[in-house]
CSV table of C-alpha atoms and ligand atoms in Angstrom, one decimal:
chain,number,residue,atom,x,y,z
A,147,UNK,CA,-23.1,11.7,-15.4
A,148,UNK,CA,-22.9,8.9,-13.0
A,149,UNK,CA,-18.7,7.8,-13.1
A,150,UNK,CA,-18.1,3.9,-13.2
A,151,UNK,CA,-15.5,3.4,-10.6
A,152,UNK,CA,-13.2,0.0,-10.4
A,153,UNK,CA,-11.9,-0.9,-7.0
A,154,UNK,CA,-9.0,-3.3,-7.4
A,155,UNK,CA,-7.1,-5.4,-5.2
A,156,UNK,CA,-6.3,-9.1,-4.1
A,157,UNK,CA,-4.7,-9.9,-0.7
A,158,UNK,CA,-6.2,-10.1,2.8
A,159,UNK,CA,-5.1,-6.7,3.9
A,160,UNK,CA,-5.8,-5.0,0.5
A,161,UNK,CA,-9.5,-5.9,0.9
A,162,UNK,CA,-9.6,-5.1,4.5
A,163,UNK,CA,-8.7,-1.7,3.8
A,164,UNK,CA,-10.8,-0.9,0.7
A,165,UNK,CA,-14.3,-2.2,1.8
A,166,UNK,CA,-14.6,0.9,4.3
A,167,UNK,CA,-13.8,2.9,0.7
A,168,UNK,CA,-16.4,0.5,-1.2
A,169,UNK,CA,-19.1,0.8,1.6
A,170,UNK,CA,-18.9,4.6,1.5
A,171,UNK,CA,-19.1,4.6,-2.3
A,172,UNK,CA,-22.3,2.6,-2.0
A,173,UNK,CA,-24.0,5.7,-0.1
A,174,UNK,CA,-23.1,7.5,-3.3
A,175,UNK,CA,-24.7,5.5,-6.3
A,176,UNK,CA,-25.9,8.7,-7.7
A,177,UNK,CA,-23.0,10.1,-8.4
A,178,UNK,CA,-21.4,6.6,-9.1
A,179,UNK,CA,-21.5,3.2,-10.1
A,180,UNK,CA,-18.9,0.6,-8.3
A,181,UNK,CA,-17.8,-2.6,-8.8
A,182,UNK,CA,-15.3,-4.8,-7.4
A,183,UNK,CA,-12.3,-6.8,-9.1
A,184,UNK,CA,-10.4,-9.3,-7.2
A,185,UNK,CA,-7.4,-11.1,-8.6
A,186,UNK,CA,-7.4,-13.3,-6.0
A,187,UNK,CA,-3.9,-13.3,-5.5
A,188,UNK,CA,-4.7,-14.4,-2.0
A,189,UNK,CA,-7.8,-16.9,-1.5
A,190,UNK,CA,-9.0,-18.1,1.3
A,191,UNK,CA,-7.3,-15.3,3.2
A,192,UNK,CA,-9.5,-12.8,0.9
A,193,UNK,CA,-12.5,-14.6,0.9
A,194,UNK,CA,-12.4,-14.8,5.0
A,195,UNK,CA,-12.3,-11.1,4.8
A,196,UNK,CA,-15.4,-10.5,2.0
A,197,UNK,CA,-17.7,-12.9,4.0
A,198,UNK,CA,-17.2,-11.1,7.9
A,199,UNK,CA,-17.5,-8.4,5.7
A,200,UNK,CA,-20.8,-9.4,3.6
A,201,UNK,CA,-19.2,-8.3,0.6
A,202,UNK,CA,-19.0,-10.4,-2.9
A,203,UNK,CA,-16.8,-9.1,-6.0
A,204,UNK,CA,-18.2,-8.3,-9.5
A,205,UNK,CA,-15.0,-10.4,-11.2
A,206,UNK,CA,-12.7,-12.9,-9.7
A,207,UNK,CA,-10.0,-13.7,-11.6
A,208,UNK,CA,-9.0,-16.6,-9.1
A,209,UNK,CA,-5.5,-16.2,-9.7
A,210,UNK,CA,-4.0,-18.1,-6.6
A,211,UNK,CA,-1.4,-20.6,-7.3
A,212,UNK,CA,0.5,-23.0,-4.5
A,213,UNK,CA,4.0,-21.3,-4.2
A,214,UNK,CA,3.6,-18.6,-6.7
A,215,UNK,CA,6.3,-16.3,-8.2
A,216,UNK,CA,6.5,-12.8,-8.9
A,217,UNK,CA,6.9,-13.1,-12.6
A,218,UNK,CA,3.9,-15.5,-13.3
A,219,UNK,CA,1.6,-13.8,-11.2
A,220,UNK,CA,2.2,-10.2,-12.4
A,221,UNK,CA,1.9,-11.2,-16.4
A,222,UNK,CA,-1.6,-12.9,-15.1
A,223,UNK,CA,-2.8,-10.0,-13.4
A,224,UNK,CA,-2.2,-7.6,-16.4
A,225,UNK,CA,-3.3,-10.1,-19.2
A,226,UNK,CA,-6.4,-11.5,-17.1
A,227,UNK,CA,-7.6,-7.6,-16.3
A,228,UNK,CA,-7.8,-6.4,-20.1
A,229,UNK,CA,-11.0,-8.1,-20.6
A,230,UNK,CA,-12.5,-6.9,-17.6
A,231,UNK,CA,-11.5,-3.1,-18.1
A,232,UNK,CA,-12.7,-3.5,-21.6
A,233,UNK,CA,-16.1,-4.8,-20.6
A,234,UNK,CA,-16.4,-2.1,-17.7
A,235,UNK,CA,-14.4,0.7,-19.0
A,236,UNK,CA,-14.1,2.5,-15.4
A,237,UNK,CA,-13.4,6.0,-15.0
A,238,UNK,CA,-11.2,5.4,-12.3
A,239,UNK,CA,-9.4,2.6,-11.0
A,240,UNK,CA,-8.7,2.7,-7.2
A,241,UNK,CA,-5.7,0.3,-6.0
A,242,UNK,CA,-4.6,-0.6,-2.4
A,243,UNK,CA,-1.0,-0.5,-0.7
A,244,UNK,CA,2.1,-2.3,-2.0
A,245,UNK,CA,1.0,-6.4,-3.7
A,246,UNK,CA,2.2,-7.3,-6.9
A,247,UNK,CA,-1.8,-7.1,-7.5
A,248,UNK,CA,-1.5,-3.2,-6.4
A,249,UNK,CA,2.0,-3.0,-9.3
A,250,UNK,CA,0.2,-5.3,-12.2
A,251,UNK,CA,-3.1,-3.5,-11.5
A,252,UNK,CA,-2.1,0.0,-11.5
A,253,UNK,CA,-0.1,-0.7,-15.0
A,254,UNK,CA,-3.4,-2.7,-16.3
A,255,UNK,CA,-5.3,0.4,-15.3
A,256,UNK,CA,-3.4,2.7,-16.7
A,257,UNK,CA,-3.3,1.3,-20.1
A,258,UNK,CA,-6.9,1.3,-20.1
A,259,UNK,CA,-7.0,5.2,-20.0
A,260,UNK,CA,-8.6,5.2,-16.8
A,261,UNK,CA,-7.9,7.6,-14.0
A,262,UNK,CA,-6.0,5.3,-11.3
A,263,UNK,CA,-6.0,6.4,-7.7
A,264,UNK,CA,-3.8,4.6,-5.0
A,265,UNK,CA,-4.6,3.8,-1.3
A,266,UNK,CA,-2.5,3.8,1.1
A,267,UNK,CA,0.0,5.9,-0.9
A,268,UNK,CA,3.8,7.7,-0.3
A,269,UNK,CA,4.9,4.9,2.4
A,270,UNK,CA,8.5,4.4,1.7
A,271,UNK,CA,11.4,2.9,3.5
A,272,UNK,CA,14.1,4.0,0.6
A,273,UNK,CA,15.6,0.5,0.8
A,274,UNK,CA,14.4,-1.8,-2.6
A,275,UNK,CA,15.3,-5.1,-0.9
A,276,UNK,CA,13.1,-4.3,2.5
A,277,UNK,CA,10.4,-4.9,2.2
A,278,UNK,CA,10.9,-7.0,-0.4
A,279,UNK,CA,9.0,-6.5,-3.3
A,280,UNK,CA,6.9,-4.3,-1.6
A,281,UNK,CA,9.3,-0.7,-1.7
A,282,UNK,CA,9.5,-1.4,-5.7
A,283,UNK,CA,5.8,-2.0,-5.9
A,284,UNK,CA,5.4,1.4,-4.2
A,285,UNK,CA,8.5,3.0,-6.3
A,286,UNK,CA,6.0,1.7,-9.7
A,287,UNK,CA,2.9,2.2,-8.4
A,288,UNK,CA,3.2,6.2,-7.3
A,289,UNK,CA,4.7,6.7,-10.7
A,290,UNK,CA,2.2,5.1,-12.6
A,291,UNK,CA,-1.3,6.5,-10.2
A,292,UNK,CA,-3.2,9.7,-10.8
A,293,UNK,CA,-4.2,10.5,-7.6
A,294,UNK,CA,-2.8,9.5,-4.7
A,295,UNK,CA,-4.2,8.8,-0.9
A,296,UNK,CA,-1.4,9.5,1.7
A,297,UNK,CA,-2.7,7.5,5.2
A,298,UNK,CA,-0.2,10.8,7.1
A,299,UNK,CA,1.6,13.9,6.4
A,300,UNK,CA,5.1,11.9,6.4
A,301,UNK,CA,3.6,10.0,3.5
A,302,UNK,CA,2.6,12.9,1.9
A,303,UNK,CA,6.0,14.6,2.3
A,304,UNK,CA,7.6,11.3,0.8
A,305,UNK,CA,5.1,12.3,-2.3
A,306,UNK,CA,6.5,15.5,-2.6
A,307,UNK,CA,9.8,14.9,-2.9
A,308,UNK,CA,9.4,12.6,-5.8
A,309,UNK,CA,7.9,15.7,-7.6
A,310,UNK,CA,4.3,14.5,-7.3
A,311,UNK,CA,2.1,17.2,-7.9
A,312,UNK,CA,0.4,18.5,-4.0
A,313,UNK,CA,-2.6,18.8,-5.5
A,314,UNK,CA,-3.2,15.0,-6.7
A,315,UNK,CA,-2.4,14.3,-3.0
A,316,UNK,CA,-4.9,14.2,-0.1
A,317,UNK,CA,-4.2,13.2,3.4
A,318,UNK,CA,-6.9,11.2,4.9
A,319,UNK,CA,-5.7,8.8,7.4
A,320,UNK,CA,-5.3,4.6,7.0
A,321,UNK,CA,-8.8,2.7,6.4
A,322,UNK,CA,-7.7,0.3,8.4
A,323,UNK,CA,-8.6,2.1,11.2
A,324,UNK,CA,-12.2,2.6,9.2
A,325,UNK,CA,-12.7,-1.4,9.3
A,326,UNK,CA,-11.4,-1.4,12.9
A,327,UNK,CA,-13.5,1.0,14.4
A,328,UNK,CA,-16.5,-1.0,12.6
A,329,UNK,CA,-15.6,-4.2,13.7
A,330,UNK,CA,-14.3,-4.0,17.1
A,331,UNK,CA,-17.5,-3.2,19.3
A,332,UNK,CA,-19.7,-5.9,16.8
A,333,UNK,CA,-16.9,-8.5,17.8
A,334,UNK,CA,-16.7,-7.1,21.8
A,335,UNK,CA,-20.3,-7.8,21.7
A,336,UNK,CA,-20.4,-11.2,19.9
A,337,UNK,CA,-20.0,-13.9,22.8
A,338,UNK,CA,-19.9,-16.7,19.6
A,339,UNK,CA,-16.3,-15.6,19.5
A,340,UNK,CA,-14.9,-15.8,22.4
A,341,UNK,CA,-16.9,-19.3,23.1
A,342,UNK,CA,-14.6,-20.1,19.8
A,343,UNK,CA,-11.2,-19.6,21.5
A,344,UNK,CA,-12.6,-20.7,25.2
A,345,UNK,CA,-12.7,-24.0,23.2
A,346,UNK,CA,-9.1,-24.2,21.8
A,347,UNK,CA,-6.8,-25.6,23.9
A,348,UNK,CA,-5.7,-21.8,24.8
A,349,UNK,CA,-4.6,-20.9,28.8
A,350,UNK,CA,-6.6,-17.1,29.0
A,351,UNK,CA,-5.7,-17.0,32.5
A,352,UNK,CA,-1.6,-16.2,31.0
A,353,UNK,CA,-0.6,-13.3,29.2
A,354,UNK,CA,-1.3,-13.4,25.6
A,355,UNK,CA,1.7,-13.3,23.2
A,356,UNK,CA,-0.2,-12.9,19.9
A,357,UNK,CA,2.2,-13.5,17.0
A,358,UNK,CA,2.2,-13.2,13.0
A,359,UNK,CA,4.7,-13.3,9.8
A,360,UNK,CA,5.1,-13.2,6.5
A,361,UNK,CA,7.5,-10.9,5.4
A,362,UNK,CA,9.6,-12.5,1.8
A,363,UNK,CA,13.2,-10.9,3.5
A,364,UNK,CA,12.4,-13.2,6.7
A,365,UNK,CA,12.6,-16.7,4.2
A,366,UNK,CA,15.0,-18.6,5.9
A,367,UNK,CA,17.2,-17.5,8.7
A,368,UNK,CA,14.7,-14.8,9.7
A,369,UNK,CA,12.0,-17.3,10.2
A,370,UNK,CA,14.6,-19.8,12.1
A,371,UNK,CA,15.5,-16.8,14.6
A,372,UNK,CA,11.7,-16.0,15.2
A,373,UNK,CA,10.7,-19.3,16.0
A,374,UNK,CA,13.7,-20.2,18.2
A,375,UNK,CA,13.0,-16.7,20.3
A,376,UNK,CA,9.5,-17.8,20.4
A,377,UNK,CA,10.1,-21.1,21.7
A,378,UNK,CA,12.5,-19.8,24.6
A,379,UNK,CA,10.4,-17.0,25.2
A,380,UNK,CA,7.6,-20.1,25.8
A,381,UNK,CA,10.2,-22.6,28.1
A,382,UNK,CA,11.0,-19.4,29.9
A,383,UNK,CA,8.1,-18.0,31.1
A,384,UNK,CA,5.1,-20.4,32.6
A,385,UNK,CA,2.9,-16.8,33.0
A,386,UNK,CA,2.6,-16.7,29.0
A,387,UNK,CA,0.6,-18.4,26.2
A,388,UNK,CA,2.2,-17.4,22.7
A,389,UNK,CA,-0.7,-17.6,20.1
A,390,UNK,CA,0.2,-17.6,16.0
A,391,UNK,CA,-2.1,-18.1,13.1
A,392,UNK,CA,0.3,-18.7,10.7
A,393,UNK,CA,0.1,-17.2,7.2
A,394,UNK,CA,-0.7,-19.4,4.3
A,395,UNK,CA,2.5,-19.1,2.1
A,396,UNK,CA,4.1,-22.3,2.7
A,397,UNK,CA,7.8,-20.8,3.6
A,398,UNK,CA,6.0,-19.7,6.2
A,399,UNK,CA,4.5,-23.1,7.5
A,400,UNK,CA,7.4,-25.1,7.2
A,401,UNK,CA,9.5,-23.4,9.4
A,402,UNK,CA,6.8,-22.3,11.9
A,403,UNK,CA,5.3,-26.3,12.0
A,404,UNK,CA,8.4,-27.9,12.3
A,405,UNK,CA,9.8,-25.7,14.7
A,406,UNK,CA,6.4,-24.5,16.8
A,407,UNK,CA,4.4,-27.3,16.3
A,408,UNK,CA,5.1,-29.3,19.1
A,409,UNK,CA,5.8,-26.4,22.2
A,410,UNK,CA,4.3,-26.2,25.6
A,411,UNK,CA,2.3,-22.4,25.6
A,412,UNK,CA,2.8,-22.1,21.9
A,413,UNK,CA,-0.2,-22.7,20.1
A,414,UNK,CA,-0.6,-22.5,16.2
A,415,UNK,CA,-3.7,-22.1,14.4
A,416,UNK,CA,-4.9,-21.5,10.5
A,417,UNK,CA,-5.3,-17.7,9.9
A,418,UNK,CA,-8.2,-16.3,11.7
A,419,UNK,CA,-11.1,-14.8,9.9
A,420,UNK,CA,-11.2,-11.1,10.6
A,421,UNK,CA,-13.6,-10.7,13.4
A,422,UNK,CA,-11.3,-14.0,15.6
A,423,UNK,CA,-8.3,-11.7,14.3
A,424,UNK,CA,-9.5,-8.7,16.0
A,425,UNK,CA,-10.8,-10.3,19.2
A,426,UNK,CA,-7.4,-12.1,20.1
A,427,UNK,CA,-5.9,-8.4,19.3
A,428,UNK,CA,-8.1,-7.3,21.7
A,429,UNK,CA,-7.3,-10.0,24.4
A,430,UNK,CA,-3.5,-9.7,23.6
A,431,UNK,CA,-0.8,-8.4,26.8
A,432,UNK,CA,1.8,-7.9,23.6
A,433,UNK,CA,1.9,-8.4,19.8
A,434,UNK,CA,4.9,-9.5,18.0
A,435,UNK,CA,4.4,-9.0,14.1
A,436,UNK,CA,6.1,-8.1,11.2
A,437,UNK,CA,2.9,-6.9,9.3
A,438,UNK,CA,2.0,-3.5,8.3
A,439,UNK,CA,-1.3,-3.8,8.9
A,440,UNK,CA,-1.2,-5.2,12.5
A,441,UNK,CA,1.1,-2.7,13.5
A,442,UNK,CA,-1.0,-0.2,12.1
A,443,UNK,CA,-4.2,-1.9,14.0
A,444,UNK,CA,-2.5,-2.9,17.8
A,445,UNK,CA,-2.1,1.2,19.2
A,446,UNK,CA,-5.7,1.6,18.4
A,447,UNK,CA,-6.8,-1.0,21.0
A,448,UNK,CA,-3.5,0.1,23.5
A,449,UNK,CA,-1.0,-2.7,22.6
A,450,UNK,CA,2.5,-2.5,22.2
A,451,UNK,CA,4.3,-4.2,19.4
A,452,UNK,CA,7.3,-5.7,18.4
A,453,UNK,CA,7.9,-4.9,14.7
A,454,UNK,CA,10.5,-8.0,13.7
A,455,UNK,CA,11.8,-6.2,10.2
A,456,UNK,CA,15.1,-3.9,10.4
A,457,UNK,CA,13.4,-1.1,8.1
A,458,UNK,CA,9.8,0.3,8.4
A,459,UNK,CA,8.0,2.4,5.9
A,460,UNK,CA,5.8,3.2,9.3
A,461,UNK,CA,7.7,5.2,11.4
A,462,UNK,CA,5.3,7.1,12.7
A,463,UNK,CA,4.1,4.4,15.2
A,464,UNK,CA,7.8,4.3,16.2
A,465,UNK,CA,8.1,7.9,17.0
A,466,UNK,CA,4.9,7.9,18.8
A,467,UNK,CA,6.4,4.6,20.7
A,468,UNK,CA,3.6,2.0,20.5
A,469,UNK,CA,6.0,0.3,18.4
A,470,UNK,CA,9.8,-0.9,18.7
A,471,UNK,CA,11.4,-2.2,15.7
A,472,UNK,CA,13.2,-5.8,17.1
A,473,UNK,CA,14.2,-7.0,14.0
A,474,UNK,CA,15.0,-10.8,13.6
A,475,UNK,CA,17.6,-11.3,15.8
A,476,UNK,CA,16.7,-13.8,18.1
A,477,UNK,CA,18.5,-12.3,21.6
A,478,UNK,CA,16.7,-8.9,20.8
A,479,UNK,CA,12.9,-10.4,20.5
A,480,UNK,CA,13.7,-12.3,23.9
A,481,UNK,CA,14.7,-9.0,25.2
A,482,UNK,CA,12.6,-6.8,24.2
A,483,UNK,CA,9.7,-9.4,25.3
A,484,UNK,CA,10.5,-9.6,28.9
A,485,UNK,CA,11.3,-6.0,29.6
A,486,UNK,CA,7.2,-5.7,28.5
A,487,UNK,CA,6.4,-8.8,30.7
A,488,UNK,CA,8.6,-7.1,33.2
A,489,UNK,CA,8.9,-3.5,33.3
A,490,UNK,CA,5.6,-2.1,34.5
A,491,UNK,CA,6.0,1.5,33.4
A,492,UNK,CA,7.1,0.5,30.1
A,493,UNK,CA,4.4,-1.5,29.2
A,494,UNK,CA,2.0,1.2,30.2
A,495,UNK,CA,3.7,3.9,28.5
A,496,UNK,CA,3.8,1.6,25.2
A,497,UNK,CA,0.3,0.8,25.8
A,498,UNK,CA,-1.1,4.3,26.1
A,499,UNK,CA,-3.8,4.5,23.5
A,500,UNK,CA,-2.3,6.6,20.7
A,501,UNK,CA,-3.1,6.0,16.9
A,502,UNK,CA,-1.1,8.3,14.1
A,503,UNK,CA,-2.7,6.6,11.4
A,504,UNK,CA,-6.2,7.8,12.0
A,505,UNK,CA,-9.8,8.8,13.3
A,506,UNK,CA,-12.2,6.2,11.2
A,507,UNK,CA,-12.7,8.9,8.4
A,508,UNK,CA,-10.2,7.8,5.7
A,509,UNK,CA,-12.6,6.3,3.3
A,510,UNK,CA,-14.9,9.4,3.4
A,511,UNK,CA,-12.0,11.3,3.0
A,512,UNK,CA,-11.4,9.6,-0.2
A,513,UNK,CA,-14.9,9.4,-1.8
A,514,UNK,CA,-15.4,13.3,-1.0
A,515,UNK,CA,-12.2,13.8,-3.0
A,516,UNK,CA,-12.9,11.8,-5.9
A,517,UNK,CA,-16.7,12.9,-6.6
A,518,UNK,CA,-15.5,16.2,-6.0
A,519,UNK,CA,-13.2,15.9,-8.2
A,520,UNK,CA,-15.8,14.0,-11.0
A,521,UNK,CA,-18.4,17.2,-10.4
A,522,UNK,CA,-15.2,19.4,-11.7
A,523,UNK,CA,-14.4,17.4,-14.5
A,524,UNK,CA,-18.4,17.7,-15.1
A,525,UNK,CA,-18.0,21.8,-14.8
A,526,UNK,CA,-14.9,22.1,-17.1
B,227,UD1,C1,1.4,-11.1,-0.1
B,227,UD1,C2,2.0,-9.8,-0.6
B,227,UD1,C3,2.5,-9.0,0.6
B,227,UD1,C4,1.4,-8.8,1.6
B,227,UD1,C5,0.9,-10.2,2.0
B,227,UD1,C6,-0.3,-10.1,3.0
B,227,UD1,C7,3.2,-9.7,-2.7
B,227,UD1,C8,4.4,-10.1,-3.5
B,227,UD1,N1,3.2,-10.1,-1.4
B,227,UD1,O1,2.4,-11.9,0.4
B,227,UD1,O2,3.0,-7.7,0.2
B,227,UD1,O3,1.9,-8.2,2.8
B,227,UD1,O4,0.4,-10.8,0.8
B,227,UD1,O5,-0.6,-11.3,3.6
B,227,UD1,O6,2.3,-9.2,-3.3
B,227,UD1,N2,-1.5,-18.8,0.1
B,227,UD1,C9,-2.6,-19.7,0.3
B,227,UD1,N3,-3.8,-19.1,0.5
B,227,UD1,C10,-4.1,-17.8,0.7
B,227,UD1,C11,-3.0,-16.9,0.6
B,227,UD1,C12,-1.7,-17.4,0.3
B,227,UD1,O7,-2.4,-20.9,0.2
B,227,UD1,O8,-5.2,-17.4,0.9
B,227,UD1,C13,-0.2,-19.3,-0.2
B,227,UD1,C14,-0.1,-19.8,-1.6
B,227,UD1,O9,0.8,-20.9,-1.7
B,227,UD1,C15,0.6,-18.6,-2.3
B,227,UD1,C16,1.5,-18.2,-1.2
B,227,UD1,O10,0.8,-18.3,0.0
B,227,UD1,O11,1.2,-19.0,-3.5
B,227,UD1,C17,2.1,-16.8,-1.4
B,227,UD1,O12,1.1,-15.8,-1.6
B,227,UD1,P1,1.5,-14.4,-2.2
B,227,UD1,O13,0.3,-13.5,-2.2
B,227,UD1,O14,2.3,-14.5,-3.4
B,227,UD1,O15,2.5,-13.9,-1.1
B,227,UD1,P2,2.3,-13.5,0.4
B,227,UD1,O16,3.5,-14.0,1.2
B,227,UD1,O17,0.9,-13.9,0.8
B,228,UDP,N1,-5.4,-10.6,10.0
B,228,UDP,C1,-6.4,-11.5,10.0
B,228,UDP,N2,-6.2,-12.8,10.4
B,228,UDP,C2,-5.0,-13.2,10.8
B,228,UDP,C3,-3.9,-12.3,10.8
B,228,UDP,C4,-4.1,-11.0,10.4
B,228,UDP,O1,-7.6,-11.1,9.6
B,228,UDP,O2,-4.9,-14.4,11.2
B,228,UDP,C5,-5.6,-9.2,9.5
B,228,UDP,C6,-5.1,-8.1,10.5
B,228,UDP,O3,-6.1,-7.7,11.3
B,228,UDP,C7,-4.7,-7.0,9.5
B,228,UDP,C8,-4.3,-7.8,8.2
B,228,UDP,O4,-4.8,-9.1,8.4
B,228,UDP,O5,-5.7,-6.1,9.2
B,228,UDP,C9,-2.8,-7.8,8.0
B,228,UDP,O6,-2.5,-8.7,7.0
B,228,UDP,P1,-1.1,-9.3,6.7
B,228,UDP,O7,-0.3,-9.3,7.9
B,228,UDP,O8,-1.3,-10.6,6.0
B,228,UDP,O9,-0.5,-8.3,5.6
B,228,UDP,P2,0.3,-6.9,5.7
B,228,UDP,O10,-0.6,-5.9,6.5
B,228,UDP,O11,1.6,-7.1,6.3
B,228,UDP,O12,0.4,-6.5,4.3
């Protein structure tokens, strides 16, 4: 019997990591039949990601509002997806990572009986306020899931000590290294790009600072301290160009503008699609971030990065010292920014290409484990 399988999710990164599972499903429509639900918790940071990636969703509930809240958007994402899992009626759900659309959706799921599988599961920093709501949507979300797809074997050991049973968990490595490996030799190779930034008012002859944030615990002073290490960083050193698409979320802007907006080698753009995203990567010296998926991305293509949060749920970079945590104090992101414009050997250690979170093969991973698991239920 062919299963009906729901893949769920709503931000930018959640739908960069689950096409690689969707586009592996598709080689399987045999053995099952899968749609797409967004919630559109993000928008036009999700729908730059399913154009590059040529994909369109079965049911939008275009939930997006200016400024939303936690509480508003979590009671629309349950009450708009019980008319969609009663018209579908999946036999499993699969959600991504840590949004509120990963929380809301795995409790929809669930009440509709369905089997729900989690992406990108067991990451944990053991601290509810960092990152903030993120660790609690985690906490809810491995509670709630049925089966559960740990990106490493820390994640997987997190799993086990919550008592999850080992044999609902499957290591298979992030699929964010899936969409990477896709993307990066199609965007090497695509001279339309780089014409792109060539016509920005971008100095490529300096070292390339790339920059993002978004993080809800860096609201406020965390933001202030970025952008005023980022704008001596820039009056310091005449060898650098700092580059940041800022997020959409608008505590993000209003700092970032009013403090960025007018700086010699500081230039601000909209969020990139994608494919620009991964090409600046590319051409980057150094990466400051506070993302999980950027820091998951930037060893994969040899580029060190500063991690400004105080807690990660991603050590393993840190161990394997691509990464250095910096936190948001201003002093330390200066520092730790000229010792890698400055100290030779440590930027080439940093930059040696190491990636713990995986060879390209997460999503097949995933989709072997689930039909595998649908031919058993078939055999009982
Ligand atoms: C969300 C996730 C966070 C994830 C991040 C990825 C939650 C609570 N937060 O944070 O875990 O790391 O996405 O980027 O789930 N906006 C737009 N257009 C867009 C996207 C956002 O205008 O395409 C603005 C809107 O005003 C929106 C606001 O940003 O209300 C906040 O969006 P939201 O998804 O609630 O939070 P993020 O900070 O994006
Ligand atoms: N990204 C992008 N355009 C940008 C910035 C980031 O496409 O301007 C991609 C990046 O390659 C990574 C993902 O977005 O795959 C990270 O998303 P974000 O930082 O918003 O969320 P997080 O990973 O922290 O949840």
């Amino acid at each position: 019997m062919v299963k009906k399988i729901l893949l769920l999710f709503g931000t930018r990164p959640e739908a960069i990591k689950m096409i690689p599972v969707y586009n592996e499903l598709l080689l399987h429509k045999q053995e099952a039949e899968t749609r797409i639900c967004i919630t559109a918790q993000h928008r036009a940071m999700l729908d730059q990601v399913l154009s590059f990636f040529n994909v369109e969703a079965d049911y939008d509930l275009d939930l997006m509002k200016p400024n939303q809240n936690l509480y508003d958007l979590s009671a629309a994402i349950i009450a708009g997806l019980k008319p969609i899992l009663e018209d579908f009626k999946p036999h499993y759900v699969l959600v991504h990572g840590d949004t509120t659309t990963t929380m809301a959706g795995s409790i929809a799921a669930a009440y509709s009986g369905a089997i729900v599988g989690h992406v990108e599961a067991g990451l944990r920093t053991y601290n509810k306020k960092s990152p903030f709501p993120e660790e609690l949507n985690r906490l809810i979300t491995s509670a709630i899931c049925d089966l559960h797809f740990a990106p490493t074997h820390l994640s997987k050991s997190n799993l086990l000590k919550e008592n999850i049973d080992e044999s609902k968990i499957v290591v298979t490595g992030n699929t964010v290294i899936d969409a990477l490996q896709t993307s990066v030799q199609l965007v090497r190779n695509d001279s339309s790009i780089e014409n792109y930034f060539r016509g920005l008012d971008i100095d490529f002859s300096k070292r390339i600072i790339l920059v993002t944030g978004h993080r809800r615990e860096n609201f406020g002073d965390g933001f202030l301290n970025i952008c005023k290490a980022l704008k001596e960083i820039a009056s310091r050193r005449n060898d650098v160009q700092v580059v940041y698409p800022v997020h959409l979320n608008p505590n993000v802007q209003k700092p970032v503008k009013e403090l960025l907006g007018d700086v010699e080698n500081v230039k601000l753009l909209d969020p990139l699609p994608y494919e620009q995203f991964v090409w600046l990567m590319d051409q980057s010296y150094l990466i400051i971030t506070d993302s999980g998926g950027v820091q998951e991305e930037a060893p994969s293509l040899g580029k060190p990065v500063l991690v400004m949060r105080d807690t990660t749920e991603r050590p393993e970079a840190v161990t394997a010292g691509t990464v250095i945590l910096v936190g948001t104090d201003k002093e330390m992101i200066i520092e730790k920014t000229l010792m890698l414009l400055d100290d030779e050997q440590k930027y080439v250690s940093m930059s040696t290409l190491h990636n713990p979170y995986g060879d390209g093969n997460a999503s097949k991973r995933i989709v072997e484990f689930i039909l595998k698991k649908t031919s058993q239920e078939e055999y009982d």
